[in-house]
Amino acid sequence: MSISNVYGIAPYTWIPGPDFQAGFDDKGKWSGTQTFTCRKFDFDSTPIQTAFQKGQSATVLYPNLSAKWNFLTVDSVTHEHEPGGLTKIRVAYTGYSPDWEFDKNDDSGTYAYNATLTEAPIMTHPDFLTTVSQEDQDLIRGCLDGRFEKNLLTSSEATYYIEDLLGDPVGTITLASALAWFEIIVTQRQETWQVSQVEWTHSATDQGGVDASYLGKLGWIDPDPDGDPPVIAGRNWRLTAISDSQTKQGTETTSDYSITWTMSPPGQEWNTKLYTKPT
């Protein structure tokens, strides 16, 4: 099996890391960092070297960024070959944009993108929810919690006969996807799956602190987070955390604050009934 199949990296391509970060100094100059991964024997190829050359736009390397980030370009590149035939590419960005002028734009500060893996209930998996009928889902749940069971004598690889604890038939599972999920959930007893948790944080230091309008949006779906965060189809953002640490020196108060948005789970948007702010 090729490395491309093992690691999911096609020849002469790269995978952006979930660690994009950018911000600007008191003179309005932007800088940022991000890591990427490619196949080791592709690193010296023309496509990779061309893509990661000085002056390349961050949006070319990381298409999930909106066009507003076109001004951010590659300033320097370092790399490190890792075990397993992979190469880690570390990019330093730089740039300036009049749309993000330091003294005039409320969106000033530092932006950080963070993605981690966390455990979620197995029955929240998008494939289970979309490829298994509600009837078959109910049969699988019943077998999992002990109300139903699979008849081992009459069932075959293509057909599972499900009955209650008295031996009375309650349903039949025949679709391939439902049979596969039955094996994962009931037979193998896999309770969770690893799901990506993605966060976007805007942090800054000033004498104003967090604008009161953010407190009113805390917990609700936010279609327009600060700083144009990356977009992933079928998922959206919700404002989930605010912190503001204040330091007093004489008559002046300086605030170090951060505002964090959390992306909805893979394959679904936040429930609008639960998380849409009342008007």
CSV table of C-alpha atoms in Angstrom, one decimal:
chain,number,residue,atom,x,y,z
A,1,MET,CA,0.0,0.0,0.0
A,2,SER,CA,1.4,3.4,-0.9
A,3,ILE,CA,2.1,6.2,1.6
A,4,SER,CA,-0.5,8.3,-0.1
A,5,ASN,CA,-3.2,5.7,0.8
A,6,VAL,CA,-1.8,5.2,4.4
A,7,TYR,CA,-1.7,8.9,5.3
A,8,GLY,CA,-4.4,10.2,3.0
A,9,ILE,CA,-1.9,12.6,1.3
A,10,ALA,CA,-2.0,12.6,-2.5
A,11,PRO,CA,1.2,13.0,-4.4
A,12,TYR,CA,2.5,16.6,-4.5
A,13,THR,CA,-0.1,17.9,-2.1
A,14,TRP,CA,-0.1,18.9,1.5
A,15,ILE,CA,-2.4,18.9,4.5
A,16,PRO,CA,-2.8,22.2,6.5
A,17,GLY,CA,-2.3,21.9,10.2
A,18,PRO,CA,-5.0,23.1,12.7
A,19,ASP,CA,-2.7,25.7,14.2
A,20,PHE,CA,-3.1,28.8,12.0
A,21,GLN,CA,-2.3,31.9,14.0
A,22,ALA,CA,-1.9,35.5,13.0
A,23,GLY,CA,-1.8,39.0,14.6
A,24,PHE,CA,-0.2,42.4,14.2
A,25,ASP,CA,2.1,44.7,16.1
A,26,ASP,CA,1.6,48.3,17.2
A,27,LYS,CA,2.7,49.5,13.8
A,28,GLY,CA,0.1,47.4,11.9
A,29,LYS,CA,2.5,44.8,10.5
A,30,TRP,CA,0.9,41.4,10.4
A,31,SER,CA,2.8,38.1,11.2
A,32,GLY,CA,1.6,34.6,11.5
A,33,THR,CA,2.5,30.9,11.6
A,34,GLN,CA,1.1,27.6,10.5
A,35,THR,CA,2.4,24.0,9.9
A,36,PHE,CA,1.7,21.7,6.9
A,37,THR,CA,2.4,18.1,6.2
A,38,CYS,CA,3.5,16.5,2.9
A,39,ARG,CA,5.0,13.2,1.8
A,40,LYS,CA,8.8,13.2,2.4
A,41,PHE,CA,9.8,12.3,-1.1
A,42,ASP,CA,7.6,15.1,-2.5
A,43,PHE,CA,9.1,17.9,-0.5
A,44,ASP,CA,11.8,18.8,-3.1
A,45,SER,CA,9.4,18.5,-6.0
A,46,THR,CA,8.5,21.5,-8.1
A,47,PRO,CA,4.8,21.7,-7.1
A,48,ILE,CA,5.7,21.8,-3.4
A,49,GLN,CA,8.6,24.2,-3.7
A,50,THR,CA,6.5,26.5,-5.9
A,51,ALA,CA,3.6,26.4,-3.5
A,52,PHE,CA,5.7,27.3,-0.5
A,53,GLN,CA,7.8,30.0,-2.1
A,54,LYS,CA,8.3,33.4,-0.5
A,55,GLY,CA,5.4,35.7,-1.3
A,56,GLN,CA,2.8,33.0,-1.7
A,57,SER,CA,-0.6,33.9,-0.3
A,58,ALA,CA,-1.8,32.1,2.8
A,59,THR,CA,-5.1,31.5,1.1
A,60,VAL,CA,-3.4,29.4,-1.5
A,61,LEU,CA,-1.8,27.1,1.1
A,62,TYR,CA,-4.9,27.1,3.3
A,63,PRO,CA,-8.0,27.5,1.1
A,64,ASN,CA,-10.4,27.4,4.1
A,65,LEU,CA,-9.3,31.0,4.8
A,66,SER,CA,-11.5,33.7,3.2
A,67,ALA,CA,-10.2,36.1,0.6
A,68,LYS,CA,-9.8,38.7,3.2
A,69,TRP,CA,-6.6,37.0,4.2
A,70,ASN,CA,-5.0,37.3,0.8
A,71,PHE,CA,-2.6,40.0,2.0
A,72,LEU,CA,-0.9,37.5,4.4
A,73,THR,CA,2.0,35.9,2.5
A,74,VAL,CA,4.8,33.4,3.1
A,75,ASP,CA,7.9,35.1,4.6
A,76,SER,CA,10.0,32.1,5.5
A,77,VAL,CA,9.8,28.3,5.5
A,78,THR,CA,11.5,25.6,7.5
A,79,HIS,CA,11.0,21.9,7.4
A,80,GLU,CA,11.7,18.7,9.3
A,81,HIS,CA,11.6,15.1,8.0
A,82,GLU,CA,9.7,12.9,10.4
A,83,PRO,CA,9.5,9.1,10.8
A,84,GLY,CA,7.0,7.3,8.6
A,85,GLY,CA,7.9,9.2,5.3
A,86,LEU,CA,6.3,12.5,6.2
A,87,THR,CA,7.7,16.1,6.3
A,88,LYS,CA,6.5,18.8,8.6
A,89,ILE,CA,6.6,22.3,6.9
A,90,ARG,CA,6.6,25.3,9.2
A,91,VAL,CA,5.6,28.6,7.5
A,92,ALA,CA,6.0,32.1,8.8
A,93,TYR,CA,3.6,34.7,7.3
A,94,THR,CA,3.9,38.4,7.0
A,95,GLY,CA,1.8,41.2,5.5
A,96,TYR,CA,-0.2,44.4,5.8
A,97,SER,CA,-3.8,45.2,4.9
A,98,PRO,CA,-5.6,48.5,5.0
A,99,ASP,CA,-8.8,46.5,5.9
A,100,TRP,CA,-7.2,45.6,9.2
A,101,GLU,CA,-5.7,49.0,10.2
A,102,PHE,CA,-4.5,48.8,13.8
A,103,ASP,CA,-5.8,52.2,15.1
A,104,LYS,CA,-9.2,52.2,13.3
A,105,ASN,CA,-10.5,48.6,13.2
A,106,ASP,CA,-12.3,47.0,16.1
A,107,ASP,CA,-11.1,43.6,14.9
A,108,SER,CA,-7.5,44.4,15.9
A,109,GLY,CA,-5.6,41.7,17.9
A,110,THR,CA,-4.4,38.2,17.4
A,111,TYR,CA,-6.4,35.3,15.9
A,112,ALA,CA,-5.7,31.7,16.6
A,113,TYR,CA,-7.3,28.5,15.1
A,114,ASN,CA,-7.1,25.4,17.2
A,115,ALA,CA,-8.5,21.9,16.4
A,116,THR,CA,-8.4,18.9,18.6
A,117,LEU,CA,-10.0,15.5,18.8
A,118,THR,CA,-12.5,14.6,21.5
A,119,GLU,CA,-14.8,11.7,22.3
A,120,ALA,CA,-18.5,11.8,21.2
A,121,PRO,CA,-21.3,9.2,21.5
A,122,ILE,CA,-21.1,6.7,18.7
A,123,MET,CA,-24.7,7.3,17.6
A,124,THR,CA,-23.9,10.9,16.8
A,125,HIS,CA,-21.7,9.8,13.9
A,126,PRO,CA,-23.0,11.5,10.7
A,127,ASP,CA,-22.8,8.2,8.7
A,128,PHE,CA,-25.0,6.4,11.3
A,129,LEU,CA,-27.5,9.2,11.3
A,130,THR,CA,-27.7,9.6,7.5
A,131,THR,CA,-27.4,6.0,6.2
A,132,VAL,CA,-29.3,4.0,8.8
A,133,SER,CA,-33.1,4.3,8.8
A,134,GLN,CA,-34.9,5.3,12.0
A,135,GLU,CA,-36.4,1.9,12.3
A,136,ASP,CA,-33.0,0.2,12.2
A,137,GLN,CA,-31.5,2.8,14.6
A,138,ASP,CA,-34.3,1.9,17.1
A,139,LEU,CA,-33.5,-1.9,16.7
A,140,ILE,CA,-29.8,-1.2,17.3
A,141,ARG,CA,-30.5,0.9,20.3
A,142,GLY,CA,-32.8,-1.8,21.7
A,143,CYS,CA,-30.1,-4.5,21.3
A,144,LEU,CA,-27.5,-2.2,22.9
A,145,ASP,CA,-29.6,-1.5,26.0
A,146,GLY,CA,-30.7,-5.1,26.4
A,147,ARG,CA,-34.4,-4.8,25.4
A,148,PHE,CA,-33.8,-6.7,22.1
A,149,GLU,CA,-31.3,-9.3,20.9
A,150,LYS,CA,-30.2,-10.8,17.6
A,151,ASN,CA,-31.4,-14.4,17.0
A,152,LEU,CA,-28.0,-16.1,16.4
A,153,LEU,CA,-29.7,-19.3,15.0
A,154,THR,CA,-31.8,-17.8,12.3
A,155,SER,CA,-29.7,-14.7,11.4
A,156,SER,CA,-27.2,-14.7,8.5
A,157,GLU,CA,-24.5,-12.4,7.3
A,158,ALA,CA,-27.0,-10.6,5.1
A,159,THR,CA,-30.0,-10.6,7.4
A,160,TYR,CA,-30.2,-10.0,11.2
A,161,TYR,CA,-33.5,-11.2,12.8
A,162,ILE,CA,-34.1,-9.1,16.0
A,163,GLU,CA,-36.5,-10.2,18.7
A,164,ASP,CA,-37.5,-9.2,22.2
A,165,LEU,CA,-36.4,-11.1,25.3
A,166,LEU,CA,-39.5,-13.3,25.1
A,167,GLY,CA,-38.4,-14.5,21.6
A,168,ASP,CA,-41.0,-12.5,19.7
A,169,PRO,CA,-39.9,-10.9,16.4
A,170,VAL,CA,-39.6,-7.1,16.5
A,171,GLY,CA,-37.8,-6.4,13.2
A,172,THR,CA,-35.2,-7.4,10.6
A,173,ILE,CA,-32.0,-5.6,9.6
A,174,THR,CA,-30.9,-6.2,6.0
A,175,LEU,CA,-29.3,-3.0,4.7
A,176,ALA,CA,-25.5,-3.2,4.5
A,177,SER,CA,-24.9,0.1,6.3
A,178,ALA,CA,-27.2,-0.9,9.2
A,179,LEU,CA,-25.5,-4.3,9.5
A,180,ALA,CA,-22.1,-2.7,9.6
A,181,TRP,CA,-23.2,-0.2,12.3
A,182,PHE,CA,-24.8,-3.1,14.3
A,183,GLU,CA,-21.4,-4.8,14.4
A,184,ILE,CA,-19.6,-1.7,15.5
A,185,ILE,CA,-22.2,-0.6,18.2
A,186,VAL,CA,-23.7,-3.9,19.5
A,187,THR,CA,-21.2,-6.6,18.7
A,188,GLN,CA,-18.0,-4.6,19.3
A,189,ARG,CA,-19.5,-2.4,21.9
A,190,GLN,CA,-17.8,0.7,20.6
A,191,GLU,CA,-19.4,3.6,22.6
A,192,THR,CA,-17.6,6.6,21.2
A,193,TRP,CA,-15.8,8.0,18.2
A,194,GLN,CA,-13.2,10.7,17.8
A,195,VAL,CA,-14.7,13.9,16.6
A,196,SER,CA,-12.9,17.2,15.7
A,197,GLN,CA,-13.5,20.1,18.0
A,198,VAL,CA,-12.5,23.4,16.3
A,199,GLU,CA,-12.1,26.8,18.0
A,200,TRP,CA,-11.3,30.3,16.7
A,201,THR,CA,-10.1,32.8,19.2
A,202,HIS,CA,-9.7,36.6,18.9
A,203,SER,CA,-7.4,38.0,21.7
A,204,ALA,CA,-6.3,41.6,22.2
A,205,THR,CA,-4.9,44.1,24.7
A,206,ASP,CA,-6.4,47.6,25.0
A,207,GLN,CA,-8.0,50.0,27.4
A,208,GLY,CA,-11.5,49.3,26.3
A,209,GLY,CA,-11.9,45.6,27.1
A,210,VAL,CA,-14.6,43.3,25.6
A,211,ASP,CA,-17.5,45.2,24.0
A,212,ALA,CA,-20.7,44.6,25.9
A,213,SER,CA,-22.4,43.4,22.6
A,214,TYR,CA,-20.3,40.1,22.8
A,215,LEU,CA,-21.9,39.2,26.2
A,216,GLY,CA,-25.3,39.4,24.5
A,217,LYS,CA,-24.2,36.9,21.9
A,218,LEU,CA,-22.5,34.4,24.3
A,219,GLY,CA,-23.9,30.9,23.7
A,220,TRP,CA,-25.7,31.8,20.5
A,221,ILE,CA,-25.0,31.0,16.8
A,222,ASP,CA,-22.8,33.7,15.4
A,223,PRO,CA,-22.8,33.9,11.5
A,224,ASP,CA,-20.0,36.5,11.5
A,225,PRO,CA,-17.2,35.9,14.0
A,226,ASP,CA,-14.3,38.3,14.2
A,227,GLY,CA,-11.5,38.0,11.7
A,228,ASP,CA,-13.1,35.8,9.0
A,229,PRO,CA,-12.3,32.4,10.4
A,230,PRO,CA,-11.8,29.3,8.1
A,231,VAL,CA,-15.0,27.9,6.6
A,232,ILE,CA,-15.9,24.2,6.6
A,233,ALA,CA,-18.9,23.2,4.6
A,234,GLY,CA,-21.9,22.0,6.6
A,235,ARG,CA,-20.6,23.5,9.9
A,236,ASN,CA,-21.0,26.9,11.6
A,237,TRP,CA,-19.8,28.9,14.5
A,238,ARG,CA,-21.2,29.6,18.0
A,239,LEU,CA,-19.7,32.1,20.5
A,240,THR,CA,-18.8,30.0,23.5
A,241,ALA,CA,-16.3,31.8,25.7
A,242,ILE,CA,-15.2,35.3,26.8
A,243,SER,CA,-12.5,36.2,29.2
A,244,ASP,CA,-11.3,39.7,30.2
A,245,SER,CA,-8.4,40.2,32.7
A,246,GLN,CA,-8.0,43.9,33.8
A,247,THR,CA,-4.8,45.5,35.1
A,248,LYS,CA,-5.1,48.9,36.9
A,249,GLN,CA,-2.1,51.3,37.0
A,250,GLY,CA,-2.9,54.7,38.4
A,251,THR,CA,-6.0,56.0,36.6
A,252,GLU,CA,-5.5,53.7,33.6
A,253,THR,CA,-7.0,50.2,33.2
A,254,THR,CA,-5.7,47.8,30.6
A,255,SER,CA,-7.6,44.7,29.5
A,256,ASP,CA,-6.2,41.5,28.2
A,257,TYR,CA,-9.2,39.7,26.7
A,258,SER,CA,-10.1,36.8,24.4
A,259,ILE,CA,-13.3,35.8,22.6
A,260,THR,CA,-13.7,32.2,21.4
A,261,TRP,CA,-16.1,30.6,18.9
A,262,THR,CA,-16.6,26.9,18.6
A,263,MET,CA,-17.5,25.2,15.3
A,264,SER,CA,-20.4,22.7,15.2
A,265,PRO,CA,-19.6,19.0,15.1
A,266,PRO,CA,-18.7,17.3,11.8
A,267,GLY,CA,-21.5,16.9,9.3
A,268,GLN,CA,-24.0,19.2,11.1
A,269,GLU,CA,-24.7,22.8,12.0
A,270,TRP,CA,-25.7,24.0,15.5
A,271,ASN,CA,-29.3,23.3,16.2
A,272,THR,CA,-31.1,26.6,15.3
A,273,LYS,CA,-34.0,25.8,17.7
A,274,LEU,CA,-31.6,25.7,20.6
A,275,TYR,CA,-28.9,28.2,19.7
A,276,THR,CA,-30.5,31.0,17.7
A,277,LYS,CA,-30.6,34.2,19.8
A,278,PRO,CA,-34.2,35.4,20.3
A,279,THR,CA,-35.0,38.6,18.6
